[in-house]
Each structure stands twice: as structure tokens, then as C-alpha cells.
Coordinates of C-alpha atoms and ligand atoms in Angstrom, one line a residue:
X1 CA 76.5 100.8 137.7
X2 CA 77.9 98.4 140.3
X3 CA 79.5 95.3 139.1
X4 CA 76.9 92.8 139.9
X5 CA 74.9 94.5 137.6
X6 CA 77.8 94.9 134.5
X7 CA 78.0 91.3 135.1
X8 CA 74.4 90.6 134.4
X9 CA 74.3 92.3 131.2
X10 CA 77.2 91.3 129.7
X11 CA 78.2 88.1 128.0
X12 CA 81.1 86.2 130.3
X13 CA 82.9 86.3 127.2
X14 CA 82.7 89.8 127.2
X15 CA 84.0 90.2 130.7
X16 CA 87.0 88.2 130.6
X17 CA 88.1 89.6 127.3
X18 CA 89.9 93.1 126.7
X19 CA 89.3 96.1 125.1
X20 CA 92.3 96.4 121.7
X21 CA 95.1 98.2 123.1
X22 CA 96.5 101.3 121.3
X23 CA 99.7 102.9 123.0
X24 CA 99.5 106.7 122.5
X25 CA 102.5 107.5 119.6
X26 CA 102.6 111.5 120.2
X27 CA 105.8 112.2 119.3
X28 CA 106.8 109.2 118.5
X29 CA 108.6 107.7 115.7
X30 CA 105.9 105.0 114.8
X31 CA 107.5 101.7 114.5
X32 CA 104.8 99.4 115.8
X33 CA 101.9 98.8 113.7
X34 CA 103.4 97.5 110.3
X35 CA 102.4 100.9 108.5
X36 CA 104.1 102.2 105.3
X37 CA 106.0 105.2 106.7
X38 CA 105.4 107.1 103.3
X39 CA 103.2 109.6 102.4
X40 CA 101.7 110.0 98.7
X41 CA 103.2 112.9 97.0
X42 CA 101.1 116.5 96.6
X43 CA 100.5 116.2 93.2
X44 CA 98.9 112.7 93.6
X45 CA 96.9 113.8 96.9
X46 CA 95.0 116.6 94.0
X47 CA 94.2 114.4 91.4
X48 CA 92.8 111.6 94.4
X49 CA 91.0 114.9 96.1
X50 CA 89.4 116.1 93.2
X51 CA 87.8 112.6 92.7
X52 CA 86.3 113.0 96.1
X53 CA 84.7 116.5 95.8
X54 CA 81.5 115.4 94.2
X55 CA 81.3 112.8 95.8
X56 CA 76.7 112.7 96.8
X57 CA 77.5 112.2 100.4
X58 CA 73.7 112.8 101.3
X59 CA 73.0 109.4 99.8
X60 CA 74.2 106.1 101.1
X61 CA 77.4 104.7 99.0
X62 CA 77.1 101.9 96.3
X63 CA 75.9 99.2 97.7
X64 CA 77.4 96.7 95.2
X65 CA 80.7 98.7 95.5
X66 CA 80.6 97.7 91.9
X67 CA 83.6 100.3 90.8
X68 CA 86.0 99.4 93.7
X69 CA 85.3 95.7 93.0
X70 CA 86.5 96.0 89.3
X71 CA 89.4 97.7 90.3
X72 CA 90.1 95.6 93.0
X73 CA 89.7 92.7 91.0
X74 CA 91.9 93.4 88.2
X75 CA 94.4 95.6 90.4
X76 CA 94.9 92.3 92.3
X77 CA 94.1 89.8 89.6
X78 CA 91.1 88.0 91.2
X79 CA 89.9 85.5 89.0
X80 CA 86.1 86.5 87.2
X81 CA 84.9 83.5 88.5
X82 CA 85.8 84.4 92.2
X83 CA 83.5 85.6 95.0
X84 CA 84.9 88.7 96.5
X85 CA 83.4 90.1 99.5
X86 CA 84.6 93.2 101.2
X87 CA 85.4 94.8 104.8
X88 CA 86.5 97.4 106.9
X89 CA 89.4 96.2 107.2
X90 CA 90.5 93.0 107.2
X91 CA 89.7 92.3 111.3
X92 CA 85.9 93.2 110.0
X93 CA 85.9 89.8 107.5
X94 CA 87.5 87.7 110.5
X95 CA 84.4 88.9 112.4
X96 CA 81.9 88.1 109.7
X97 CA 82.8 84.8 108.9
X98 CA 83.1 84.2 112.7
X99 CA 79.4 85.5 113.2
X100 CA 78.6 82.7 110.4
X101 CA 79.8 79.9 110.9
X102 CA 78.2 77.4 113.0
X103 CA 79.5 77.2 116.9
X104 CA 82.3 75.0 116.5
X105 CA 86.2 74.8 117.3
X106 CA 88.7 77.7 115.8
X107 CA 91.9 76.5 115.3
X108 CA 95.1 79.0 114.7
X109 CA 98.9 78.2 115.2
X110 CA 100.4 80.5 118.3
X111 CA 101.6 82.7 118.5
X112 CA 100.0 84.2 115.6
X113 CA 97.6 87.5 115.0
X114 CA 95.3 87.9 117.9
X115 CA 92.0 88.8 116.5
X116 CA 91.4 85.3 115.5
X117 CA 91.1 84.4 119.4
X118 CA 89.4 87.3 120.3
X119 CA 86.9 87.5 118.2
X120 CA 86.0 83.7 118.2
X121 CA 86.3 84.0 122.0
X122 CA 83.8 86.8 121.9
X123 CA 81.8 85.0 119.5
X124 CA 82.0 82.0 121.8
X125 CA 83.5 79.5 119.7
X126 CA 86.2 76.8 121.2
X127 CA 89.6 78.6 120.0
X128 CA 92.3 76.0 119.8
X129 CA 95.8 77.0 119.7
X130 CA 98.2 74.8 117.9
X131 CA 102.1 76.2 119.2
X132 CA 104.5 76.8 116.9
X133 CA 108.1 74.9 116.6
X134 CA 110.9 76.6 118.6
X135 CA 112.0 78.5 115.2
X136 CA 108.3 80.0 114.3
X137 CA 107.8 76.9 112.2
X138 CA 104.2 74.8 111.1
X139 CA 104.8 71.9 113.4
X140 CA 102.5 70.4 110.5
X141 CA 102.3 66.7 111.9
X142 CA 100.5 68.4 115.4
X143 CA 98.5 70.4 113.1
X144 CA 97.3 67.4 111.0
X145 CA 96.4 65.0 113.9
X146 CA 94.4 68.0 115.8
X147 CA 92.2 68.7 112.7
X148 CA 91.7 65.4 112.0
X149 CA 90.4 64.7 115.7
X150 CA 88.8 68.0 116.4
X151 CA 87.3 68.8 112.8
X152 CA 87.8 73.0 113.2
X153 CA 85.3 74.5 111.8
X154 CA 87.8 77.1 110.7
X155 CA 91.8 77.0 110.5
X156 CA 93.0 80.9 110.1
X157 CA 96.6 80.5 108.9
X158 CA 98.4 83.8 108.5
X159 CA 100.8 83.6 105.5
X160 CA 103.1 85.3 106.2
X161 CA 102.4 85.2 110.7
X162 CA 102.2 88.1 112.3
X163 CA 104.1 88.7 115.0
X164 CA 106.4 86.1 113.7
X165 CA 107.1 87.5 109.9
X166 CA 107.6 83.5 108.7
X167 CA 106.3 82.5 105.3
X168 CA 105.1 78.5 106.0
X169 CA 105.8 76.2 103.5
X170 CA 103.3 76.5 100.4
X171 CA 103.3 73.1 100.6
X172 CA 102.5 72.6 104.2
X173 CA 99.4 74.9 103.6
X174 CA 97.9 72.7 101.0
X175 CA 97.8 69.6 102.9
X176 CA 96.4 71.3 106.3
X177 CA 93.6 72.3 103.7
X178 CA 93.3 69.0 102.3
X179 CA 92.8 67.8 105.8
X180 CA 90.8 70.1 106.6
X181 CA 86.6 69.2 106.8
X182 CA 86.1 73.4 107.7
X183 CA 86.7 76.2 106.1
X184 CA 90.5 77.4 106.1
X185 CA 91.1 81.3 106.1
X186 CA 94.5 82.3 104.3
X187 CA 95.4 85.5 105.8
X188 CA 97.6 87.3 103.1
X189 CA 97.8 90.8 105.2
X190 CA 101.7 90.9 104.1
X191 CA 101.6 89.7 100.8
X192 CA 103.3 92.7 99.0
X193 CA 106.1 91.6 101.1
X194 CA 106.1 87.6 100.6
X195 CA 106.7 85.9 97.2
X196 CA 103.4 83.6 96.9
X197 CA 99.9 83.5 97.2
X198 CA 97.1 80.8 97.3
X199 CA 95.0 83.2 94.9
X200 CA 95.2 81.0 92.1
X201 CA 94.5 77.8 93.9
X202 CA 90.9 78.7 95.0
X203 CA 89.4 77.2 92.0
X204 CA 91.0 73.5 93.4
X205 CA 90.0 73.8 96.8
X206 CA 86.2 74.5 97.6
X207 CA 87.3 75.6 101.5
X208 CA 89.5 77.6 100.9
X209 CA 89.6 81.5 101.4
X210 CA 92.3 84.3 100.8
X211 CA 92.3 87.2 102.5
X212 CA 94.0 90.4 102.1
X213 CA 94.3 94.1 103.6
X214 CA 95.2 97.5 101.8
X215 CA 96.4 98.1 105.3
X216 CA 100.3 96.9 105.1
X217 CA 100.4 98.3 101.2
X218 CA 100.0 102.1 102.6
X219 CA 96.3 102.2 103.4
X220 CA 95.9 101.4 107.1
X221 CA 94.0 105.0 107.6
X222 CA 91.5 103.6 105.0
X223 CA 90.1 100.2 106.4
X224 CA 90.0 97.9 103.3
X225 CA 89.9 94.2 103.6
X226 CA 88.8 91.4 101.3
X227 CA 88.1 88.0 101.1
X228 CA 88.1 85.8 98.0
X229 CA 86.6 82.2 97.9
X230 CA 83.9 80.1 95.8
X231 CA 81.1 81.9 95.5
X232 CA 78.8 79.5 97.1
X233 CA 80.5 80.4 100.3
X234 CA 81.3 83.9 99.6
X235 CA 77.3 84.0 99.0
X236 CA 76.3 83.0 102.6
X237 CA 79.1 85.5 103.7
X238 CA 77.0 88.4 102.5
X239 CA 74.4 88.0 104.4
X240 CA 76.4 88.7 107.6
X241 CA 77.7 91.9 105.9
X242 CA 76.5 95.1 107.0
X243 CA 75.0 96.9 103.9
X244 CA 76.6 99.9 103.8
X245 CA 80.1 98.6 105.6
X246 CA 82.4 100.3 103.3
X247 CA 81.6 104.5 102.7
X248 CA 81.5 106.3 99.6
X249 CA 84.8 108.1 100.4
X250 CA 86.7 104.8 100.7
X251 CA 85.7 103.3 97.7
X252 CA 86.3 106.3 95.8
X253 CA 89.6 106.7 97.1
X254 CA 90.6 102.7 96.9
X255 CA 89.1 103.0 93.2
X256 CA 91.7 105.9 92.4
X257 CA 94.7 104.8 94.0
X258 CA 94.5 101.0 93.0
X259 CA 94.4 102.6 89.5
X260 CA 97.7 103.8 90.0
X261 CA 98.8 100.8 92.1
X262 CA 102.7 101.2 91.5
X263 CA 102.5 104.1 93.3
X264 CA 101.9 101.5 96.1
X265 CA 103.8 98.9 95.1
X266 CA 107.4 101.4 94.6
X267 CA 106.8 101.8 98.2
X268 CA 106.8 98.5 99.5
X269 CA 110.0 97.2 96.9
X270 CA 111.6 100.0 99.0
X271 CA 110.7 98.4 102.4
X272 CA 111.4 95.1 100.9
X273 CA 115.2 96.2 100.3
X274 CA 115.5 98.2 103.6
X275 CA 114.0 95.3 106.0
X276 CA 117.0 93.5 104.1
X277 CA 119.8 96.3 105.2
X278 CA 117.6 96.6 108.3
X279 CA 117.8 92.7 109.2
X280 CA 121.7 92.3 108.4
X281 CA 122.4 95.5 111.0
X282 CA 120.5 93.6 113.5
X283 CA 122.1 90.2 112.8
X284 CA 125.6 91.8 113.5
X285 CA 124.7 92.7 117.1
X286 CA 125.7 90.2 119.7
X287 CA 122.5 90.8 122.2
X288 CA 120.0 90.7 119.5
X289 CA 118.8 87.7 117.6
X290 CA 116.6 88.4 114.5
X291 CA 113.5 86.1 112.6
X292 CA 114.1 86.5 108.9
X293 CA 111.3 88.1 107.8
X294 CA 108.6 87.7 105.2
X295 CA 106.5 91.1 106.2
X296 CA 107.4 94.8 106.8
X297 CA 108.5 93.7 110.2
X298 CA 110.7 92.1 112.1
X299 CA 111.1 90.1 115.1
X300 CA 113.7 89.5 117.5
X301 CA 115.0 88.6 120.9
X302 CA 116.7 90.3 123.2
X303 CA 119.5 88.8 125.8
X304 CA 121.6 90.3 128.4
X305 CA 118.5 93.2 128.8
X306 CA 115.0 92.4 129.4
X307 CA 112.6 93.1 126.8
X308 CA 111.0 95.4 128.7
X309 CA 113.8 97.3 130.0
X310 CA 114.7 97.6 125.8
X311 CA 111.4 98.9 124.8
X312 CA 110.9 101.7 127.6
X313 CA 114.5 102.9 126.6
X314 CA 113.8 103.1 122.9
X315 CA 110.5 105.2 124.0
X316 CA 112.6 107.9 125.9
X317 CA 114.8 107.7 122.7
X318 CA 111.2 108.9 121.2
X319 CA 111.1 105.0 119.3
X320 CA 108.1 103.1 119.8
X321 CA 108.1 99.2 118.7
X322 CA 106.5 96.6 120.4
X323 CA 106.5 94.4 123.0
X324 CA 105.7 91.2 123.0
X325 CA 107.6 89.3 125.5
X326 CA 104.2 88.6 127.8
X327 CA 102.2 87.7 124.4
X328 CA 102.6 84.2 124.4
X329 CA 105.1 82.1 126.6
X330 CA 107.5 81.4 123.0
X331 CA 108.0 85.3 122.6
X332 CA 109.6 86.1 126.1
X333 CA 112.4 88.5 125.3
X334 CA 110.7 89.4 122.0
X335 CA 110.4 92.4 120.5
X336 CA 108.9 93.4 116.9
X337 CA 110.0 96.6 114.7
X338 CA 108.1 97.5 111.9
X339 CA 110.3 98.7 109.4
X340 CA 110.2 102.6 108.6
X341 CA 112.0 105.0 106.2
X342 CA 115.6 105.0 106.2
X343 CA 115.9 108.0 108.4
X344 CA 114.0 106.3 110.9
X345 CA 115.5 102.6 111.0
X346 CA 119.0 104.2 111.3
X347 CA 117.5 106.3 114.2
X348 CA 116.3 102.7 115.6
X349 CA 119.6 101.0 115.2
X350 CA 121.7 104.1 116.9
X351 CA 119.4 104.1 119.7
X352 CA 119.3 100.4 120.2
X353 CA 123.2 100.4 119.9
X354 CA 123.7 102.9 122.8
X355 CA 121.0 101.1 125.0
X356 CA 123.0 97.8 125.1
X357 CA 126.6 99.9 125.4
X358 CA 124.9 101.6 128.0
X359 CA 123.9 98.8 130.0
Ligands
LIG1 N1 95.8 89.9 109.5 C1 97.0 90.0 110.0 C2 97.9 88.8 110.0 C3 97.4 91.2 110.6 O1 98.6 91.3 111.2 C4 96.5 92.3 110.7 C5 96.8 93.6 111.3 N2 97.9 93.7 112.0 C6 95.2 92.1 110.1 C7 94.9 90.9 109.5 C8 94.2 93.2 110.2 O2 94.4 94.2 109.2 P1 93.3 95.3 108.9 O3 92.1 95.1 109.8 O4 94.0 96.6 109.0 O5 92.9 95.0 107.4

């Protein structure tokens, strides 16, 4: 098709706007994506398998997802009186509520997760991008002037940010909302990592919505997001859903491993203590300046080398993190490691030691 003709069927939204980049990982040790490097044990991938192998895959799954939504619920302690609405992931709820919502202004710190721009952009609402302060901070007084002269029709705050890995102020969060006339989205992705949650404080705040992912727990091969809010809202949500969004096999297997959660949750204390050993061995490098971190990541910035020049050398040293130096004009330099077994951050470290001795 020639290109006058893409550009008459496609939305210019569409056009300008790129495809989500994946860098191949073949033999790579996966650093990038804010995965749990572990893998379940044997015996607990039979007893999660033999749930599976009756599953009635000729009919469509539950509809209601009624079993996965108990467990979910009490798994996560989501209060009875709660909507709860699920997704394939969590970038599949960011998309729902996006689709309806009326056309308005999006607001979102920056740098912070990118599928809240694309996907408003896509879905051709006004994204506004608040910057944040030179140490990855709310600057909350910018924040509080633009929402009260805009009016978003949705703030997405990410608690803790991605790519950043800064917990806001709890504090600071409950006054943006209290400003706020829209709907504000509180995206807890990396909440097994952080300390707090605004869980418990939907019941005082009728526009408020949490969100969370299975994804950074161990999941990401599973796609399970959720969003829980009033359930007036969480109501007209649902009829953006598609019916059948989450399969049989998924609910069966969320069902069965949020019942044994601590499996989970042993995982990600372990992370927890590493990104501590991991942040310290970073700290005592002269060329590299590390974020404290409230996530399974961490950010830093790179001097003396260009970030660019770091990252291609830790991929011929078979390490792939990721670059974010040309992401937004505050992360030049940057670079983000997710943070892996112990095996592998060591491996990280040694190679990142020889790149700068090298240089
Ligand atoms: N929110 C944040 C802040 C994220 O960083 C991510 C993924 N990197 C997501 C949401 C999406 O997670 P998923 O679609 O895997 O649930």
C-alpha cells in the first residue's frame, strides 16, 4: 500500500505514535523488564498443573471470574464493599478506563510509565506532562496549580514511578486527590516492594482508584491486572471490558497460586534485601550515581561514559538493562537495572566494574 493511502486509513494519532518496543534477550541475562528472576519449584508447578488439566477449554471461561475474584480479594485484602474489575494486565485497565472517560486532559508526572501517554495519545485525549523535581520528586505545588486550572479528567500517579523507583509522599498523594475534580489512577505495579498503599483509603475518596499487577510479584507471563475503586465507577468500567478478557487458564492458575501467595511474597522479601546489597555496591562506585529505590529496580546515572556506550558493553558482556538516556530530557545518562538473582546482579556489578576500568 503506498503511503498516501496508510495515511488515509489511519488515525494521525496512529501515525505519529510507535509500535511497544521489545529488544530481543536471546541469551541474555534479563535485567530489563522488572521480572522476578525465579522460577516456582517442580513440586509446586504439579500441584498448579494438575489444576489445569480439566480445565473445559471448549467453553468460554467464567465470565464473572467469580473464583479468581475471591481469591484475589482476600489474597490482597480488598475490602467487600470494593468494586474490583480485572485486566490483562495492568496496561489493559489503563486502556479501559482511557476508552471511558470522556475526551478530556490526562495528566501524569514525567518522566513516569509510558503507557499513560501512549495510550491517551492514541485514544486522542490532551496528555499533560507535569516534570518531576531534579531528584525524581512530586513538585506538588506545580501539580496543584495545573489541576486546578486544567481540571484532568484523570491524574495516573505511579506509586512507586517507574522508571524512577521513588515512593511520593503518602501525603502528597492525598491532597493531589483532594484537588483533583477527575478521577485519579493509583498505579501500585510495585507494591510488594514499597511499604504503603492507598487500598484502604478508597472508601474516603469517591475518585480514587488503585491499581495493581501480578506482573512484578512473579507473574508477568500471566497478564493479571486489577483495579479497585467505588463501585459506582468501577460499574461504568465494565462496560468497556471485553467479556471474556481474562482465559480460563489464567484464572485457574492466579486462583491456585494466590492461594499459596507466600510462595510469592518469599520471593520478593528476597529481592527486597538484594536491591539493598545491590544499591550499596552501586553507591560505592565513583562513575555511578544510584536513585534509592522503592521497586525491584534501580536507576542510575552514569558519568565519565555515555549511557549508551555503558549499555552496549554490558550486552557483549551478555547483560541487558535499559536505556533510558533519550526517554525524557531529566534521564540523560540514565540507565535502569532490574534487580535479578544473586548470581546475576554480581555478574552485573563485575561487568559494570571492568567497563569503567576499561575505559
Ligand atoms: N504500571 C507500571 C508503573 C509499570 O511499570 C508497568 C509495567 N512495566 C505496568 C503498569 C504494566 O504492567 P502489566 O501490564 O504487566 O500489568
Amino acid at each position: 500500500m503506498s503511503d498516501n493511502e496508510i495515511n488515509r486509513h489511519f488515525k494521525t494519532a496512529v501515525l505519529n505514535s510507535h509500535a511497544y518496543h521489545v529488544p530481543d534477550s536471546t541469551g541474555l541475562i534479563k535485567l530489563d523488564a522488572m521480572e522476578n528472576p525465579y522460577q516456582l519449584t517442580d513440586d509446586f508447578k504439579q500441584q498448579w498443573q494438575s489444576e489445569l488439566v480439566n480445565a473445559e477449554l471448549n467453553r468460554y471461561p467464567d465470565a464473572d471470574m467469580s473464583s479468581m475474584r475471591e481469591t484475589i480479594k482476600q489474597s490482597f485484602s480488598v475490602s467487600a464493599d470494593c468494586g474490583l474489575i480485572f485486566g490483562n494486565g495492568s496496561d489493559e485497565l489503563i486502556q479501559i478506563v482511557l476508552m471511558a472517560i470522556n475526551r478530556g486532559s490526562v495528566m501524569s508526572p514525567a518522566p513516569s510509565f509510558v503507557m499513560y501517554q501512549h495510550l491517551a495519545t492514541l485514544l486522542e485525549h490532551e496528555f499533560i506532562a507535569v516534570p518531576l523535581t531534579d531528584d525524581f520528586s512530586l513538585d506538588l505545588p506545580e501539580l496543584l496549580e495545573k489541576i486546578e486550572t486544567i481540571q484532568p479528567s484523570i491524574i495516573f500517579l505511579a506509586w512507586p514511578n517507574n522508571p524512577t523507583g521513588v515512593a511520593y509522599k503518602k501525603s502528597d498523594i492525598e491532597q493531589i486527590i483532594k484537588k483533583s475534580t477527575g478521577l485519579v489512577i493509583v498505579d501500585e505495579a510495585y507494591h510488594a516492594f514499597a511499604n504503603e498503599t492507598m487500598l484502604n483509603d478508597i472508601k474516603h475518596y469517591p475518585n480514587l482508584l488503585v491499581m495493581r499487577t501480578l506482573s512484578k510479584l512473579g507473574l508477568a507471563g500471566l497478564r493479571l491486572g486489577f483495579l479497585v475503586g467505588q463501585t459506582d465507577i468501577i460499574e461504568q468500567l465494565e462496560k468497556v471490558r471485553m467479556p471474556y478478557n481474562v482465559g480460563t487458564l489464567n484464572q485457574l492458575s492466579v486462583s491456585f497460586i494466590c492461594r499459596h501467595i507466600e510462595v510469592l511474597t518469599t520471593q520478593t522479601e528476597k529481592i527486597k534485601q538484594d536491591r539493598a546489597v545491590l544499591f550499596q555496591q552501586l553507591s560505592e562506585m565513583d562513575a555511578i550515581h544510584p536513585i534509592p529505590s522503592a521497586t525491584n529496580f534501580i536507576l542510575f546515572k552514569v558519568s565519565g561514559l555515555s549511557a549508551d556506550h555503558v549499555h552496549q558493553q554490558l550486552i557483549e558482556n551478555k547483560i541487558l538493562i535499559k536505556n533510558l538516556s533519550k526517554a525524557h530530557p531529566s534521564l540523560t545518562d540514565c540507565l535502569r537495572v532490574t534487580v535479578g538473582t544473586e548470581e546475576e546482579n554480581t555478574m552485573f556489578i563485575n561487568a559494570l566494574k571492568l567497563i569503567f576500568n576499561h575505559a
